[in-house]
Coordinates of C-alpha atoms and ligand atoms in Angstrom, one line a residue:
Chain A
M28 CA 143.8 86.2 115.7
D29 CA 143.1 87.4 119.2
K30 CA 143.0 90.9 117.8
F31 CA 140.3 89.8 115.5
L32 CA 138.3 88.1 118.4
Q33 CA 138.9 91.2 120.5
L34 CA 137.5 93.5 117.8
T35 CA 134.6 91.2 117.1
L36 CA 133.5 91.2 120.7
T37 CA 133.8 94.9 121.0
G38 CA 132.0 95.3 117.7
L39 CA 129.2 93.0 118.8
T40 CA 128.8 95.0 122.1
N41 CA 128.4 98.2 120.2
G42 CA 126.2 96.5 117.6
A43 CA 123.9 95.1 120.2
I44 CA 123.5 98.5 121.8
F45 CA 122.9 100.1 118.4
A46 CA 120.3 97.4 117.7
L47 CA 118.4 98.2 120.9
V48 CA 118.3 101.9 120.0
A49 CA 117.3 101.2 116.4
L50 CA 114.5 98.9 117.5
G51 CA 112.7 101.7 119.2
F52 CA 113.3 104.0 116.4
V53 CA 111.9 101.6 113.8
L54 CA 108.9 100.9 116.0
I55 CA 107.9 104.5 116.1
Y56 CA 108.5 104.9 112.4
K57 CA 106.5 101.8 111.6
A58 CA 103.5 102.6 113.8
S59 CA 103.2 106.3 113.2
D60 CA 105.6 107.4 110.3
V61 CA 107.4 109.7 112.7
I62 CA 111.2 109.9 112.5
N63 CA 112.2 110.5 116.1
F64 CA 115.2 112.7 116.4
A65 CA 115.0 112.5 120.2
Q66 CA 115.8 108.8 120.3
G67 CA 119.4 109.6 121.5
D68 CA 118.1 111.7 124.3
F69 CA 116.0 108.9 125.6
L70 CA 119.4 107.1 126.1
L71 CA 120.7 110.1 128.0
V72 CA 117.6 110.4 130.2
G73 CA 117.7 106.7 131.0
A74 CA 121.4 106.8 131.9
Y75 CA 121.0 109.8 134.2
I76 CA 117.8 108.4 135.9
M77 CA 119.7 105.2 136.6
F78 CA 122.7 107.3 137.9
G79 CA 120.4 109.3 140.1
M80 CA 118.6 106.3 141.5
V81 CA 121.8 104.6 142.5
T82 CA 124.0 107.4 143.7
Q83 CA 121.5 110.0 144.9
V84 CA 118.5 107.9 146.0
G85 CA 120.6 105.0 147.1
L86 CA 118.6 102.2 145.6
P87 CA 120.2 98.8 145.0
W88 CA 120.9 98.5 141.3
S89 CA 118.2 95.9 140.6
L90 CA 115.5 98.3 141.9
A91 CA 117.2 101.2 140.2
V92 CA 116.9 99.4 136.8
L93 CA 113.2 98.8 137.5
A94 CA 112.6 102.4 138.5
T95 CA 114.4 103.5 135.3
M96 CA 112.3 101.3 133.2
I97 CA 109.0 102.5 134.8
L98 CA 110.0 106.2 134.4
A99 CA 111.1 105.6 130.8
V100 CA 107.7 104.1 130.0
A101 CA 106.0 107.1 131.6
L102 CA 108.2 109.4 129.6
G103 CA 107.3 107.6 126.4
L104 CA 103.6 107.8 127.2
V105 CA 103.7 111.5 128.1
V106 CA 105.7 112.4 125.0
E107 CA 103.2 110.5 122.8
R108 CA 100.2 111.9 124.5
L109 CA 101.3 115.6 124.9
V110 CA 103.6 116.1 122.0
L111 CA 102.9 113.7 119.2
R112 CA 99.2 112.9 119.3
P113 CA 98.1 116.6 118.8
L114 CA 100.3 116.5 115.7
I115 CA 98.5 113.5 114.0
G116 CA 97.7 114.6 110.5
E117 CA 100.1 117.5 110.4
P118 CA 102.7 117.6 107.7
I119 CA 105.6 115.2 108.4
I120 CA 108.1 118.0 108.4
S121 CA 106.4 119.7 111.4
V122 CA 106.4 116.4 113.3
I123 CA 110.2 116.0 112.6
M124 CA 110.8 119.6 113.8
V125 CA 108.9 118.8 117.0
T126 CA 111.0 115.8 117.7
I127 CA 114.2 117.9 117.2
G128 CA 112.7 120.4 119.7
L129 CA 111.9 117.6 122.1
S130 CA 115.5 116.5 121.8
S131 CA 116.8 119.9 123.0
L132 CA 114.2 120.0 125.7
L133 CA 115.2 116.7 127.2
R134 CA 118.8 117.6 127.0
A135 CA 118.1 120.9 128.8
I136 CA 116.2 119.2 131.5
V137 CA 118.9 116.7 132.1
S138 CA 121.7 119.3 132.3
S139 CA 119.6 121.5 134.6
I140 CA 119.2 118.6 137.1
W141 CA 122.6 116.9 136.8
G142 CA 124.9 119.6 135.2
T143 CA 127.0 119.1 132.1
T144 CA 130.2 117.6 133.5
G145 CA 130.6 113.9 132.9
R146 CA 130.7 111.5 135.8
P147 CA 131.7 107.9 136.4
F148 CA 128.8 105.5 136.5
P149 CA 128.2 103.5 139.6
P150 CA 129.7 100.1 138.5
F151 CA 126.8 97.8 138.8
I152 CA 128.3 95.3 136.5
P153 CA 131.5 93.8 137.9
N154 CA 134.4 95.4 136.1
Q155 CA 136.9 92.6 135.6
N156 CA 138.4 91.1 132.5
I157 CA 137.4 87.8 131.1
S158 CA 139.6 86.1 128.6
I159 CA 138.0 84.1 125.9
G160 CA 140.2 82.2 123.4
G161 CA 143.1 84.5 123.9
A162 CA 141.1 87.7 123.7
V163 CA 140.7 89.8 126.8
I164 CA 137.3 91.3 127.1
P165 CA 135.9 93.4 129.9
A166 CA 133.0 91.7 131.7
D167 CA 130.8 94.8 131.3
R168 CA 130.9 94.5 127.6
L169 CA 130.1 90.8 127.6
I170 CA 127.2 91.3 129.9
A171 CA 126.0 94.2 127.7
I172 CA 125.9 91.8 124.7
V173 CA 124.0 89.2 126.6
L174 CA 121.5 91.6 128.0
A175 CA 120.9 93.3 124.7
A176 CA 120.6 89.9 122.9
I177 CA 118.0 88.8 125.5
L178 CA 116.0 91.9 125.1
L179 CA 116.1 91.7 121.3
I180 CA 114.9 88.1 121.3
L181 CA 112.1 88.9 123.7
F182 CA 110.9 91.8 121.5
S183 CA 111.1 89.7 118.3
L184 CA 109.0 87.0 119.9
F185 CA 106.6 89.7 121.1
F186 CA 106.1 91.0 117.5
R187 CA 105.7 87.6 116.0
Y188 CA 103.4 85.9 118.4
S189 CA 101.7 88.1 120.9
R190 CA 98.3 89.7 120.3
E191 CA 99.6 93.2 121.0
G192 CA 102.7 92.8 118.9
I193 CA 100.6 91.6 116.0
A194 CA 98.2 94.5 116.5
M195 CA 101.1 96.9 116.3
R196 CA 102.3 95.5 113.0
A197 CA 98.8 95.4 111.7
T198 CA 98.4 99.1 112.5
A199 CA 101.6 99.8 110.8
D200 CA 100.3 98.1 107.7
D201 CA 96.8 99.6 107.4
Q202 CA 95.6 101.9 110.1
Q203 CA 91.9 102.0 109.1
A204 CA 91.7 98.2 108.7
A205 CA 93.3 97.9 112.1
L206 CA 90.6 100.1 113.6
S207 CA 88.0 97.9 111.9
M208 CA 89.4 95.0 113.9
G209 CA 88.7 96.9 117.1
I210 CA 92.4 97.7 117.6
S211 CA 92.9 101.0 119.4
V212 CA 95.4 102.9 117.3
K213 CA 96.0 105.4 120.2
R214 CA 97.0 102.5 122.4
V215 CA 99.3 101.2 119.7
F216 CA 101.0 104.6 119.4
G217 CA 101.4 104.8 123.2
L218 CA 102.9 101.3 123.2
A219 CA 105.3 102.1 120.4
W220 CA 106.6 105.2 122.2
S221 CA 106.9 103.4 125.6
I222 CA 108.8 100.5 124.1
A223 CA 111.1 102.9 122.3
A224 CA 111.7 104.9 125.4
V225 CA 112.4 101.8 127.6
T226 CA 114.7 100.1 125.1
A227 CA 116.6 103.4 124.6
A228 CA 116.9 103.9 128.4
L229 CA 118.3 100.5 128.9
A230 CA 120.7 101.0 126.1
G231 CA 121.7 104.3 127.8
V232 CA 122.4 102.4 131.0
L233 CA 124.6 99.9 129.2
V234 CA 126.5 102.6 127.4
A235 CA 127.0 104.7 130.5
N236 CA 128.2 101.6 132.3
I237 CA 131.0 101.4 129.8
I238 CA 131.8 105.1 129.2
G239 CA 130.3 106.9 132.2
V240 CA 127.4 109.4 132.2
S241 CA 127.8 112.5 130.1
G242 CA 126.3 114.2 127.1
V243 CA 128.3 111.7 124.9
V244 CA 125.7 109.1 125.7
A245 CA 123.1 110.9 123.6
G246 CA 125.6 110.9 120.7
I247 CA 125.2 107.1 120.4
G248 CA 121.6 107.8 119.5
L249 CA 122.6 109.6 116.3
R250 CA 124.6 106.6 115.2
V251 CA 121.3 104.7 114.7
F252 CA 120.7 106.5 111.4
P253 CA 123.1 104.5 109.3
V254 CA 121.8 101.4 111.2
V255 CA 118.2 101.9 110.4
I256 CA 118.8 103.0 106.8
L257 CA 121.0 99.9 106.3
G258 CA 118.5 97.5 107.9
G259 CA 115.4 99.2 106.4
L260 CA 113.5 101.9 108.3
D261 CA 110.5 99.7 108.9
S262 CA 112.1 96.4 109.6
I263 CA 112.5 95.0 113.2
P264 CA 115.0 92.2 112.2
G265 CA 116.7 94.9 110.0
A266 CA 117.3 97.1 113.0
I267 CA 118.9 94.2 114.8
I268 CA 121.1 92.9 112.0
G269 CA 121.9 96.5 110.8
G270 CA 123.0 97.3 114.3
V271 CA 125.4 94.4 114.5
I272 CA 126.8 95.0 111.0
I273 CA 127.5 98.7 111.7
G274 CA 129.0 97.9 115.1
L275 CA 131.4 95.3 113.6
L276 CA 132.3 97.5 110.6
E277 CA 133.1 100.4 112.9
T278 CA 135.4 98.4 115.2
Y279 CA 137.1 96.5 112.3
T280 CA 137.9 99.7 110.5
G281 CA 139.0 101.4 113.7
G282 CA 141.2 98.4 114.6
Y283 CA 142.7 97.5 111.2
I284 CA 142.7 100.7 109.2
G285 CA 142.7 103.5 111.8
G286 CA 140.4 105.3 114.2
G287 CA 139.6 108.3 111.9
L288 CA 138.0 106.1 109.3
S289 CA 135.8 104.1 111.7
Q290 CA 132.8 106.4 111.2
V291 CA 133.3 106.8 107.5
V292 CA 133.6 103.3 106.2
P293 CA 130.1 102.2 107.5
F294 CA 128.6 105.1 105.4
I295 CA 130.5 103.9 102.3
V296 CA 129.2 100.4 102.8
L297 CA 125.8 101.9 103.4
I298 CA 125.8 103.7 100.1
L299 CA 126.9 100.6 98.3
I300 CA 124.1 98.5 99.8
L301 CA 121.5 101.1 99.1
M302 CA 122.5 101.0 95.4
V303 CA 121.5 97.4 95.3
K304 CA 118.7 97.3 97.9
P305 CA 117.0 100.8 98.0
Y306 CA 114.7 99.8 100.9
G307 CA 117.6 98.6 103.0
L308 CA 118.6 95.0 103.6
F309 CA 115.2 94.1 105.2
G310 CA 113.0 97.1 104.4
E311 CA 109.4 96.1 103.6
V312 CA 109.0 96.2 99.9
R313 CA 105.8 97.9 98.9
I314 CA 103.7 95.0 97.8
E315 CA 102.1 95.9 94.5
R316 CA 99.8 93.6 92.6
V317 CA 96.8 93.9 90.4
Chain B
M19 CA 68.9 94.1 115.7
L20 CA 70.3 97.1 113.8
A21 CA 68.3 100.1 112.9
L22 CA 69.3 103.3 111.1
N23 CA 66.8 106.2 111.5
N24 CA 67.1 109.2 109.2
V25 CA 70.9 109.1 109.4
E26 CA 72.7 112.1 107.9
V27 CA 76.5 111.9 107.2
I28 CA 78.7 114.8 106.3
Y29 CA 82.4 114.5 105.2
N30 CA 84.8 117.4 105.8
D31 CA 82.0 119.4 107.4
V32 CA 80.6 120.2 103.9
I33 CA 80.0 117.1 101.8
L34 CA 76.5 115.7 102.6
V35 CA 76.5 112.1 101.6
L36 CA 73.8 110.3 103.5
K37 CA 70.5 112.3 103.5
G38 CA 68.0 110.7 105.8
M39 CA 69.1 107.1 105.4
S40 CA 66.9 104.5 107.2
L41 CA 67.2 100.8 107.2
E42 CA 66.6 97.8 109.4
V43 CA 68.4 94.5 109.8
P44 CA 66.5 91.9 111.8
Q45 CA 68.4 89.3 113.8
G46 CA 69.6 86.2 112.0
K47 CA 68.8 87.5 108.5
I48 CA 70.8 88.4 105.4
V49 CA 69.9 91.9 104.3
A50 CA 71.3 93.2 101.0
L51 CA 72.0 96.9 100.4
L52 CA 72.3 97.6 96.6
G53 CA 73.0 100.8 94.7
S54 CA 75.2 102.2 92.1
N55 CA 78.7 103.8 92.5
G56 CA 78.8 106.7 94.9
A57 CA 75.3 106.0 96.3
G58 CA 76.6 106.0 99.8
K59 CA 76.7 102.2 100.6
S60 CA 80.2 102.1 102.1
T61 CA 79.5 105.3 104.0
T62 CA 76.4 103.7 105.5
L63 CA 78.5 100.7 106.7
K64 CA 81.3 103.0 108.1
A65 CA 78.7 105.1 109.9
V66 CA 77.6 101.9 111.7
S67 CA 81.1 100.6 112.5
G68 CA 82.5 103.9 113.6
L69 CA 85.1 104.1 110.8
L70 CA 84.0 107.5 109.6
K71 CA 86.3 109.4 112.0
P72 CA 89.6 108.7 110.3
E73 CA 88.1 109.9 107.0
D74 CA 86.8 113.1 108.6
G75 CA 83.2 112.0 108.3
E76 CA 80.5 112.5 110.9
V77 CA 76.9 111.4 111.7
T78 CA 75.2 114.8 112.0
D79 CA 71.6 113.7 112.4
G80 CA 69.4 110.7 113.0
E81 CA 70.4 107.7 115.1
I82 CA 71.9 104.3 114.8
L83 CA 70.6 101.7 117.2
F84 CA 72.2 98.3 117.8
E85 CA 70.1 96.0 120.0
G86 CA 68.4 99.1 121.2
E87 CA 71.6 100.9 122.2
K88 CA 72.7 104.1 120.4
I89 CA 76.1 103.5 118.9
H90 CA 76.8 106.3 116.5
E91 CA 78.9 108.3 119.0
Q92 CA 81.0 105.4 120.1
D93 CA 84.4 104.6 118.7
A94 CA 85.2 101.7 116.5
S95 CA 86.9 99.5 119.1
H96 CA 83.8 99.6 121.3
I97 CA 81.5 98.9 118.4
V98 CA 83.5 95.8 117.5
R99 CA 83.3 94.7 121.1
R100 CA 79.6 95.2 121.0
G101 CA 79.5 92.6 118.1
I102 CA 79.5 94.4 114.8
F103 CA 82.3 93.7 112.4
Q104 CA 82.8 95.3 109.0
V105 CA 84.7 93.6 106.2
M106 CA 85.9 96.6 104.3
E107 CA 85.7 97.2 100.6
G108 CA 88.9 96.2 98.8
R109 CA 89.7 93.4 101.3
R110 CA 92.3 95.4 103.2
V111 CA 94.3 92.4 104.5
F112 CA 97.5 93.2 106.5
E113 CA 99.9 92.7 103.7
H114 CA 103.1 92.1 105.6
L115 CA 101.5 89.7 108.1
D116 CA 101.0 86.1 107.3
V117 CA 97.6 84.4 107.0
E118 CA 97.5 83.2 110.6
Q119 CA 98.7 86.6 112.0
N120 CA 95.9 88.3 110.0
L121 CA 93.4 85.9 111.7
I122 CA 94.9 86.6 115.1
A123 CA 94.5 90.4 114.4
G124 CA 90.8 89.7 113.7
S125 CA 90.5 88.1 117.2
Y126 CA 91.9 91.2 118.8
T127 CA 88.8 92.0 120.9
R128 CA 88.1 88.5 122.0
T129 CA 88.2 87.9 125.7
D130 CA 88.2 84.1 125.5
R131 CA 91.7 83.8 124.2
Q132 CA 92.1 80.1 124.9
N133 CA 89.6 79.4 122.1
V134 CA 91.4 81.4 119.4
R135 CA 93.6 78.5 118.2
G136 CA 90.6 76.3 117.7
D137 CA 88.7 79.1 115.9
I138 CA 91.6 79.5 113.4
E139 CA 91.0 75.9 112.5
G140 CA 87.3 76.6 112.2
V141 CA 88.1 79.4 109.7
F142 CA 90.2 76.9 107.7
E143 CA 87.2 74.6 107.5
Y144 CA 85.3 77.3 105.6
F145 CA 88.4 78.2 103.6
P146 CA 90.7 75.1 103.1
R147 CA 92.7 77.1 100.6
L148 CA 93.9 79.4 103.4
K149 CA 95.1 76.5 105.5
E150 CA 97.7 75.5 102.9
R151 CA 98.9 79.1 102.9
R152 CA 98.8 79.8 106.7
R153 CA 102.4 80.9 106.8
Q154 CA 102.3 82.9 103.6
T155 CA 102.5 86.7 103.5
A156 CA 99.0 88.0 102.9
G157 CA 100.1 90.6 100.4
Y158 CA 101.1 87.8 98.0
L159 CA 97.8 86.0 98.1
S160 CA 95.5 86.1 95.1
G161 CA 92.6 88.5 95.2
G162 CA 90.1 85.7 95.9
E163 CA 92.3 84.3 98.7
Q164 CA 92.6 87.8 100.2
Q165 CA 88.8 88.1 100.2
M166 CA 88.6 84.8 102.0
L167 CA 91.1 86.0 104.5
A168 CA 89.1 89.2 105.0
I169 CA 86.0 87.2 105.8
G170 CA 88.0 84.7 107.9
R171 CA 89.3 87.6 109.9
A172 CA 85.8 88.7 110.6
L173 CA 84.8 85.2 111.7
M174 CA 87.6 85.3 114.2
A175 CA 85.9 88.2 116.0
K176 CA 82.7 86.1 116.4
P177 CA 80.5 89.1 115.6
K178 CA 76.7 89.1 116.0
L179 CA 76.4 91.3 112.9
M180 CA 78.8 91.0 110.0
M181 CA 78.8 93.7 107.4
L182 CA 80.4 92.9 104.0
D183 CA 81.3 95.6 101.6
E184 CA 81.3 94.3 98.0
P185 CA 82.9 90.9 98.6
S186 CA 82.6 90.1 94.9
L187 CA 84.7 93.0 93.9
G188 CA 87.2 92.0 91.2
L189 CA 86.7 88.2 91.5
A190 CA 86.0 85.6 88.8
P191 CA 82.3 84.5 88.6
L192 CA 83.0 81.0 90.0
L193 CA 84.8 82.4 93.0
V194 CA 82.1 84.9 93.6
Q195 CA 79.6 82.1 93.7
E196 CA 81.8 80.2 96.2
I197 CA 82.1 83.3 98.4
F198 CA 78.4 83.8 98.4
N199 CA 77.8 80.2 99.3
I200 CA 80.1 80.6 102.3
I201 CA 78.3 83.8 103.4
K202 CA 75.1 81.9 103.4
R203 CA 76.7 79.1 105.4
I204 CA 78.1 81.5 107.9
N205 CA 74.6 82.9 108.4
E206 CA 73.1 79.5 108.8
E207 CA 75.8 77.7 110.8
E208 CA 77.1 80.5 113.0
G209 CA 73.8 82.3 113.3
T210 CA 75.5 85.5 112.2
T211 CA 73.3 88.3 111.0
I212 CA 74.6 89.7 107.7
L213 CA 74.4 93.1 106.0
L214 CA 75.6 92.7 102.5
V215 CA 76.6 95.6 100.2
E216 CA 76.8 94.6 96.6
Q217 CA 77.0 95.7 93.0
N218 CA 76.2 92.2 91.9
A219 CA 72.5 92.6 92.4
R220 CA 71.6 89.2 90.9
L221 CA 73.6 87.2 93.4
A222 CA 72.8 89.4 96.3
L223 CA 69.1 89.0 95.7
D224 CA 69.6 85.3 95.6
V225 CA 71.0 85.0 99.1
A226 CA 69.2 87.8 100.8
D227 CA 66.1 87.6 102.9
Y228 CA 65.4 91.3 102.3
A229 CA 66.9 94.0 100.2
Y230 CA 67.2 97.8 100.1
I231 CA 68.1 99.9 97.1
M232 CA 69.8 103.2 97.7
E233 CA 70.5 106.2 95.4
N234 CA 72.0 109.5 96.3
G235 CA 72.3 108.9 100.1
R236 CA 68.8 107.5 100.8
I237 CA 66.7 104.4 100.3
V238 CA 64.6 104.5 97.2
L239 CA 63.1 101.0 97.2
D240 CA 63.0 98.0 99.5
G241 CA 61.3 94.7 99.7
E242 CA 61.6 90.9 99.5
P243 CA 64.1 89.8 96.9
E244 CA 61.3 88.1 94.8
T245 CA 59.3 91.3 94.7
L246 CA 62.3 93.4 93.8
K247 CA 63.3 90.9 91.1
S248 CA 60.0 91.4 89.4
N249 CA 60.1 95.2 89.7
A250 CA 60.6 96.7 86.2
D251 CA 63.1 99.3 87.3
V252 CA 65.2 96.9 89.3
R253 CA 65.2 94.5 86.4
E254 CA 66.4 97.1 84.1
F255 CA 68.9 99.1 86.2
Y256 CA 70.3 96.5 88.5
L257 CA 69.8 93.2 86.8
G258 CA 70.5 94.5 83.3
L259 CA 67.4 93.0 81.8
N260 CA 64.8 94.7 79.7
E261 CA 61.1 94.0 79.5
V262 CA 61.5 90.8 77.5
G263 CA 64.3 89.5 79.8
A264 CA 67.1 89.8 77.2
R265 CA 70.4 91.6 77.9
K266 CA 70.0 95.3 77.3
S267 CA 71.8 96.8 74.3
Y268 CA 74.1 99.8 74.3
R269 CA 71.3 102.1 73.0
D270 CA 69.3 101.4 76.1
V271 CA 72.0 102.8 78.3
K272 CA 71.1 106.4 77.5
H273 CA 67.6 105.6 78.4
Y274 CA 68.9 104.0 81.6
K275 CA 70.6 107.2 82.6
R276 CA 67.5 109.3 82.0
R277 CA 65.3 106.9 83.9
K278 CA 67.8 106.7 86.7
R279 CA 67.7 110.4 87.3
W280 CA 64.0 110.2 87.6
L281 CA 64.2 107.3 90.0
S282 CA 66.3 109.2 92.5
Ligands
ATP9 N1 86.3 110.4 102.9 C1 85.5 111.0 102.0 N2 85.5 112.4 101.9 C2 84.7 113.0 101.1 N3 83.8 112.4 100.3 C3 83.6 111.1 100.4 C4 84.5 110.3 101.3 N4 84.2 109.0 101.1 C5 83.1 109.0 100.3 N5 82.8 110.2 99.8 C6 81.8 110.6 98.9 O1 80.6 110.0 99.3 C7 79.8 109.5 98.3 C8 79.4 108.1 98.6 O2 80.6 107.3 98.8 P1 80.6 105.7 99.2 O3 81.9 105.3 99.2 O4 79.7 105.6 100.4 O5 79.8 105.1 97.9 P2 79.4 103.6 97.6 O6 78.0 103.5 97.4 O7 80.1 102.7 98.5 O8 80.1 103.5 96.1 P3 80.9 102.3 95.4 O9 79.9 101.3 95.0 O10 81.6 102.9 94.3 O11 81.8 101.7 96.5 C9 80.7 109.6 97.0 O12 80.2 110.6 96.3 C10 82.0 109.9 97.5 O13 82.7 110.7 96.7
MG10 MG1 81.6 101.4 98.4

């Protein structure tokens, strides 16, 4: 029983982090139809900036998180303005190629500043074990779940109730109609990229806090593909629930069946679900009526 | 309030659609713009509201003045803030948002955000049917309800000038009448100036204070609705009546085409 609890908590941690990364990915896709292959590298950049701020600049960790968030927003805006905006209206395949290029570029920048060897992350979350109902779980994981959950709730409220959040969803629905409301589509794109960059950077910090800073952090980014396909490429709740499902599936398979299968089973489940729900669990169904 | 002087619009750098379009909308009035398919009515509205850019269209000549200020080089969000709001052809509600979120999207440019809640209720007074469906996804509303939502969304922006592009499109006659009554009420109660594009000439001429008829990218006829209603060509081509006032028969349609070429 406590093995089950243990695995569930680990699964939820991973799932919450996947959800954060998937949120940004879905946002960019919804707003601008761009599939961002550089999402994982935003995690990497976030983790290394945080690392640099704490160990090299010597900031206390609260300020370091703030600085990381500000730099991530700046990065998102720069990428949108310089890389993506000139490509508006170009074939989707060129845009995808550009995000792949961006991914290599970010990776190269990071390794030229910080090198390629992995390093331990300054422990800003106390690293003790807490036992819950017989399961022992490291505090850093628990805090990662809580932080990710808070962020996800805040963003869900933002998209449901705030003027800017509604404007972003309106733009995703019908760009020209959004323009006719006086909504600035450029601003919406900028906002989507900066939110994506900042959530990814924070996810990167949470991951690095658990596994240390190294290129592996970016690899977590690639795991969002099954998540977003499961949840539905254009669904914000889908990203969250998809993240949690994949996180749990991976740890359960790893724990009960064996490590090698942990990456495979989620894909099998994914295929089964897509056979029933081709838009993913929560993907927006194209509304067709006459 | 709004004046177009010899406006020329070109799409994709080659397709000339408006060829010296001129028209005037005085403050507080309802002005109708009539014309057959492809005459350039929607293009005229988009030129005013700054929505040509995403379709690769451009005002290449002439000027568009709103309250004396040139607006044809400004972008859409600025024009909405200046007080012009276009209700686009085909309703274009945000399908995946609910009714209330659509209305909030309409209020996007408002600076007095504390009044938005109250104004949503104000919209529901015009359209009680929307109130019952305030949490419903807009994509699943009926065509008539979507048109109401599109107009309600415009009300939320509190525009000085509301431009409506074929609000009767695809609606049952009774509903069309209802929508037109509400347009009239908005004009009277909110003091909103209205530029109304329509295919349904009969109804448009009933509510309008002044009307323009366009063909092939320019105005060919304009006047008071009563004058236009008694004009033989208008009666025949736009109201579907022949000299004795009866519905025209199929044979007359050929004649209609011939005359129409001459008219433009
Ligand atoms: N984006 C575009 N690119 C190229 N040509 C266009 C574009 N939009 C409209 N046109 C052309 O401009 C002309 C006028 O179109 P417009 O939509 O303004 O007509 P309309 O009077 O609104 O017609 P309808 O009553 O059918 O809505 C048409 O011949 C149309 O093919
Ligand atoms: Mg039209």
